[in-house]
Short mmCIF file of C-alpha atoms in Angstrom, two decimals:
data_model
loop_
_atom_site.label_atom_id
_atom_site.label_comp_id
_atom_site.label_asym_id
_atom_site.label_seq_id
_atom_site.Cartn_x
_atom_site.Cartn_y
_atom_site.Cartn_z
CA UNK A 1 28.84 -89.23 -34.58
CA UNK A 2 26.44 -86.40 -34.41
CA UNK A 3 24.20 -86.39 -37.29
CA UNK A 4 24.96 -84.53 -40.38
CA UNK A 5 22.18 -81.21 -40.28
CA UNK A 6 23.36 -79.67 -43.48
CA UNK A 7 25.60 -76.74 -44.30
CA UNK A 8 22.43 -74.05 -43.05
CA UNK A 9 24.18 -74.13 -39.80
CA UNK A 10 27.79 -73.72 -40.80
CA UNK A 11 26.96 -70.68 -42.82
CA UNK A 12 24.47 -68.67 -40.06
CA UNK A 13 27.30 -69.77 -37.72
CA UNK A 14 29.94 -68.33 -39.47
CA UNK A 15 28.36 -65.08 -40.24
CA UNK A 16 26.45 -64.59 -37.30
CA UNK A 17 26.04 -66.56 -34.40
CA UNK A 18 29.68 -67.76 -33.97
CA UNK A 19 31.47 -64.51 -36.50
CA UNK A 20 34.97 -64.93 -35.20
CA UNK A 21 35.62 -61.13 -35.08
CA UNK A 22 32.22 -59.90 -32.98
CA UNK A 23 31.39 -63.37 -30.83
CA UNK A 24 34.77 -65.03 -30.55
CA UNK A 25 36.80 -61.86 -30.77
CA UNK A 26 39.98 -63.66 -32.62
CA UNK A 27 41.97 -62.13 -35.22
CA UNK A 28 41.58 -58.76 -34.02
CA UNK A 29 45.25 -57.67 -34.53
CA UNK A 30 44.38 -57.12 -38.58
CA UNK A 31 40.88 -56.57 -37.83
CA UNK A 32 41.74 -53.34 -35.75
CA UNK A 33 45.58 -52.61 -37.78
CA UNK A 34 44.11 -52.47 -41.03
CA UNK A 35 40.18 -51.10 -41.21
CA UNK A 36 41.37 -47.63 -42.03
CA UNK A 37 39.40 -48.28 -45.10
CA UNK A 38 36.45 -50.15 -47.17
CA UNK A 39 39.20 -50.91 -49.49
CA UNK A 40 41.97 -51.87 -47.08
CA UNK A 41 39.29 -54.05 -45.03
CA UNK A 42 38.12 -56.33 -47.30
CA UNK A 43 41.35 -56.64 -49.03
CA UNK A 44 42.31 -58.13 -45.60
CA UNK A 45 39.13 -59.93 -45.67
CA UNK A 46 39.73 -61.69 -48.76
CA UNK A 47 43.25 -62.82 -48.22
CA UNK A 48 42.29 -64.91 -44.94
CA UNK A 49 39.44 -65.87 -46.45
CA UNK A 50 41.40 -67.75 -48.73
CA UNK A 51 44.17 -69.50 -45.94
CA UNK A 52 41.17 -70.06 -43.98
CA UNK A 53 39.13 -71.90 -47.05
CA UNK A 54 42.20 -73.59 -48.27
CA UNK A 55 43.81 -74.80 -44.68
CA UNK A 56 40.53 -75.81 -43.52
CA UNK A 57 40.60 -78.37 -47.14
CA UNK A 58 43.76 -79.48 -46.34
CA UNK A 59 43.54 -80.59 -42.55
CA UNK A 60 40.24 -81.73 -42.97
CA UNK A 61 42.24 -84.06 -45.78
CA UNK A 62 45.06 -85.13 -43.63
CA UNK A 63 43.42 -85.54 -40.12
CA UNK A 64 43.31 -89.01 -39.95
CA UNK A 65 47.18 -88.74 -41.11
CA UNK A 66 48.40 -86.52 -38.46
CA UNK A 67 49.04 -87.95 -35.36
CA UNK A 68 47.31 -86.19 -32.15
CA UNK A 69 51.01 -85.02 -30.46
CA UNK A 70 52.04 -83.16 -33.86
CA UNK A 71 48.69 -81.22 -35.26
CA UNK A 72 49.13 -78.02 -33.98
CA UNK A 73 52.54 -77.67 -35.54
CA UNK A 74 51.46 -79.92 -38.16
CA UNK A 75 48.49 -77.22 -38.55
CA UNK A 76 50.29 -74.01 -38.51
CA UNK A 77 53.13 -75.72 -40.97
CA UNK A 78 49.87 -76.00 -43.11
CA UNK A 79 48.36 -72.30 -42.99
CA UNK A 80 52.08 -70.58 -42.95
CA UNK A 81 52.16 -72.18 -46.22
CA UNK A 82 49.16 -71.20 -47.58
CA UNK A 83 49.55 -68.04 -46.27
CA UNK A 84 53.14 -67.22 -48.28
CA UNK A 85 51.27 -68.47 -51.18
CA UNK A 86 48.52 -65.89 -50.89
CA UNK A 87 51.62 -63.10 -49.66
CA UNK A 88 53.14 -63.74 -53.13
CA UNK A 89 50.30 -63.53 -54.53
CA UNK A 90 49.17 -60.46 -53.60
CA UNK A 91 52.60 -58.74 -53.98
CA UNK A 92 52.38 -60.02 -57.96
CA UNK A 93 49.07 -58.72 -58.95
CA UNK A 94 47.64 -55.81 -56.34
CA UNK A 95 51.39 -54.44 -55.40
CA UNK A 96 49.77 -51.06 -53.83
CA UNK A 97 47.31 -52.82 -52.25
CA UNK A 98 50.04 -54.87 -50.76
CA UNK A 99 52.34 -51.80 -49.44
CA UNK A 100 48.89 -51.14 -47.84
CA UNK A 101 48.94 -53.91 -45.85
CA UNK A 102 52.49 -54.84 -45.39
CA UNK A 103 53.43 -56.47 -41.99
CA UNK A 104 49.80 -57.92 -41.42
CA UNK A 105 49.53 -60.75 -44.57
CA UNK A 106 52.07 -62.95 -42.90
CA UNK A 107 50.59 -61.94 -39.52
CA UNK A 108 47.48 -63.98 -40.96
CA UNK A 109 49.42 -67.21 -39.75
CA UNK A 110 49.02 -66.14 -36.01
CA UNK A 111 45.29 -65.71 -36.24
CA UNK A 112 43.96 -67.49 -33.83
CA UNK A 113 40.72 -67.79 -35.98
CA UNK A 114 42.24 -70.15 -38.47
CA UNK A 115 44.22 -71.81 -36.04
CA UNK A 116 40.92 -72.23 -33.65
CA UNK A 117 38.55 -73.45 -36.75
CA UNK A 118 41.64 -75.79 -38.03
CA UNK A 119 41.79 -77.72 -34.20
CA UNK A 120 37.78 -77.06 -33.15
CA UNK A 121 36.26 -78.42 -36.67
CA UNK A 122 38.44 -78.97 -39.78
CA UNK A 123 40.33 -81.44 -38.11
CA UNK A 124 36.67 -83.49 -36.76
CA UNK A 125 34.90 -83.00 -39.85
CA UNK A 126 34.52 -84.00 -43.80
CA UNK A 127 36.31 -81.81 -46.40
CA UNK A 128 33.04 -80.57 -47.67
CA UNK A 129 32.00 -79.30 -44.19
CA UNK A 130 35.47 -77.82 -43.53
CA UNK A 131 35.23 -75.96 -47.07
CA UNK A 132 31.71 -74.42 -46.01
CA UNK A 133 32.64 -74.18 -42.84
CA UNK A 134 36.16 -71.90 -43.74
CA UNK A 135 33.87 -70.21 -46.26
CA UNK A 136 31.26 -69.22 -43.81
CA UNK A 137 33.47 -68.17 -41.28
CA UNK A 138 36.19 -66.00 -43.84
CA UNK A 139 32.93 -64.18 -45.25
CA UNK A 140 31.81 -63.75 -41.97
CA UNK A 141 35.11 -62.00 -40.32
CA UNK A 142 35.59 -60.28 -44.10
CA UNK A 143 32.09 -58.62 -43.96
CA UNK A 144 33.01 -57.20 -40.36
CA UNK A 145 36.15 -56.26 -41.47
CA UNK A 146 34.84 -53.79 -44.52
CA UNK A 147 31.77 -52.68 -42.17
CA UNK A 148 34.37 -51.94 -39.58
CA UNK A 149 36.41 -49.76 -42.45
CA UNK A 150 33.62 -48.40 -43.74
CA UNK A 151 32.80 -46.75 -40.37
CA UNK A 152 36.05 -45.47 -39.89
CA UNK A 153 36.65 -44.38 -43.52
CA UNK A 154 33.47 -42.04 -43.57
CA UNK A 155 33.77 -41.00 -40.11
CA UNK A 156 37.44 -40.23 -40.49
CA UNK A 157 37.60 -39.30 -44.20
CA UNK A 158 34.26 -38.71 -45.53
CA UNK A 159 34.83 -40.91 -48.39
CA UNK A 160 33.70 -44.68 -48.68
CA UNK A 161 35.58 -46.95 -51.02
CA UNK A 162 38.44 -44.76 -51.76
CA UNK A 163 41.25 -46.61 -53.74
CA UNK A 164 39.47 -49.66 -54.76
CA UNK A 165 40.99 -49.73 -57.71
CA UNK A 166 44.37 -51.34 -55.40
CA UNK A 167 41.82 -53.96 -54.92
CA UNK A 168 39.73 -54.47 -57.98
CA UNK A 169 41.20 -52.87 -61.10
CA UNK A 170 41.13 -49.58 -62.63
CA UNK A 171 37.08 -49.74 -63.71
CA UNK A 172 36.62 -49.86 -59.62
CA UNK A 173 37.68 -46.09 -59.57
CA UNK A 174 33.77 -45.28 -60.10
CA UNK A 175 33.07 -47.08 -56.59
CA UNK A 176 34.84 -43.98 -54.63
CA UNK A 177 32.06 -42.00 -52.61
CA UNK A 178 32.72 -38.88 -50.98
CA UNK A 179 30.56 -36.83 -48.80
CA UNK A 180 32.01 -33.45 -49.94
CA UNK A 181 35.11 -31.74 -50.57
CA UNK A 182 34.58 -29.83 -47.64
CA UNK A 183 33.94 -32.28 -44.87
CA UNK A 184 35.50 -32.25 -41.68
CA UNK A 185 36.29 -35.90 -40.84
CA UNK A 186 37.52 -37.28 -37.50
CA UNK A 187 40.70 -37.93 -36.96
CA UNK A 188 40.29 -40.50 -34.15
CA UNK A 189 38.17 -42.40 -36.69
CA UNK A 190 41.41 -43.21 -38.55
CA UNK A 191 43.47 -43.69 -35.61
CA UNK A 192 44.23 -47.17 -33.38
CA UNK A 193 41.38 -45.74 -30.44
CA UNK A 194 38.51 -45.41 -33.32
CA UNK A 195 39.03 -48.97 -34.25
CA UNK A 196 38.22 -50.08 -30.82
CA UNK A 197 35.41 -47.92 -30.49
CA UNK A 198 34.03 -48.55 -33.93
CA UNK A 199 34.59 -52.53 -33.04
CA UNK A 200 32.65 -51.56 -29.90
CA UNK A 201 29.85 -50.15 -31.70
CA UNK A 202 29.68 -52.80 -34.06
CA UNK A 203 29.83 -55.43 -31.11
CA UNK A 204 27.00 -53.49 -29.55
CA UNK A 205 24.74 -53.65 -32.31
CA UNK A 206 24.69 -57.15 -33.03
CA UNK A 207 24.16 -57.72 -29.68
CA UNK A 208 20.97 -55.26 -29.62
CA UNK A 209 20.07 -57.42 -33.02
CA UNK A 210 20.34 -60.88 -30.78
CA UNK A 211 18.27 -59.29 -28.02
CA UNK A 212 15.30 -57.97 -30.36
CA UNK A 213 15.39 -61.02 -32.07
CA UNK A 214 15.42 -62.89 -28.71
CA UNK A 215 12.24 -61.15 -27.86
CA UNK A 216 10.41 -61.08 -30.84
CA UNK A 217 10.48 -64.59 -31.03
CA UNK A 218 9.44 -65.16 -27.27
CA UNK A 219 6.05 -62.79 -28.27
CA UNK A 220 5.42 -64.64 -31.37
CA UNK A 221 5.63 -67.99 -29.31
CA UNK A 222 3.65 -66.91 -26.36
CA UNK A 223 0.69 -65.58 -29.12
CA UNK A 224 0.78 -68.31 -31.36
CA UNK A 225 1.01 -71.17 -28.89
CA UNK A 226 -2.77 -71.07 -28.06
CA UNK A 227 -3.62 -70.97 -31.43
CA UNK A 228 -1.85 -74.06 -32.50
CA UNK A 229 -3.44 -75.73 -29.23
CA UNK A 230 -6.68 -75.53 -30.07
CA UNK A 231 -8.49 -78.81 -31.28
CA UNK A 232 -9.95 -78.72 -34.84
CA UNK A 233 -13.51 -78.54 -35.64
CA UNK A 234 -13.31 -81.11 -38.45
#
């Protein structure tokens, strides 16, 4: 077994180097359905979040249990649940935010994210791992999620945030930002073409991020390498 380096890894997996939304492109059916908003985005965010937290506990609990023919429908049986329990959830406390979402809360059982992080590492792993590991990775695709309806809200709208109160409560009606009564907003933005472009975009820039960082550290080792080489005068 390979040896245990701590949950650092997990986390700067799941929220950068492995995000399941900008590296291993999965889930995008909610990711591109239902960024018209901030609000609307990490509403999404939040709710597989949750499966992915709690199904990740729960196979990582039973995998020793489950025999190999049976896990994947052992696995889905497992986040469908989880996922009408989150559904009903939703539908009893944020109702508008629900008719927001609609169709795509029980779509969050086909997403191959969960399913791929339930058979790749929740299944292999301790339940503490899979918890950080769920964590990581539900932050991760919830932060691109909200960027993703940011971009499209101001772009399209000109207003950032609008409705979180559907999400977090009446005091949340403060949050709304607008960038003038009289701004002329795209209409792509809000439509299913300005989700793939702002995906696009977003895709591109982490990718310019990984390259800059690539080089940077390249310099810093070719300049510092000599310096560490040289033998001490004491």
């Amino acid at each position: 077994m390979a040896k245990d380096q701590g949950y650092l890894p997990l986390v700067t997996e799941g929220l950068w180097h492995n995000n399941q939304a900008l590296v291993a492109l999965l889930g995008l059916c909610p990711l591109l359905a239902t960024t018209t908003s901030a609000t609307n985005g990490l509403g999404m965010g939040l709710a597989t979040t949750a499966v992915l937290v709690l199904s990740n506990v729960t196979i990582s609990l039973i995998r020793n249990l489950v025999r190999p023919e049976v896990r994947l429908p052992v696995f889905v049986l497992v986040i469908a649940s989880f996922v009408t329990a989150v559904e009903l959830t939703i539908q009893a406390h944020f109702y508008e935010l629900y008719l927001v979402l609609g169709l795509f809360i029980p779509l969050i059982v086909t997403n191959c994210a969960i399913i791929g992080r339930a058979e790749a590492f929740a299944s292999k792993n301790r339940v503490d791992r899979a918890l950080v590991d769920g964590l990581a990775m539900g932050v991760g695709f919830t932060l691109v999620l909200m960027a993703l309806g940011a971009l499209r809200e101001l772009a399209g709208q000109g207003t950032l945030f609008y409705q979180a109160h559907l999400l977090l409560g009446e005091a949340a009606r403060g949050l709304t930002m607008t960038l003038g009564d009289d701004f002329q907003g795209a209409l792509i933005a809000i439509l299913p073409p300005g989700a793939f472009i702002g995906l696009g975009l977003l895709i591109a820039l982490k990718n310019l991020i990984d390259k800059w960082a690539g080089l940077f550290a390249r310099w810093r080792a070719r300049h510092t390498a000599p310096a560490a080489a040289e033998p001490s005068l004491g």
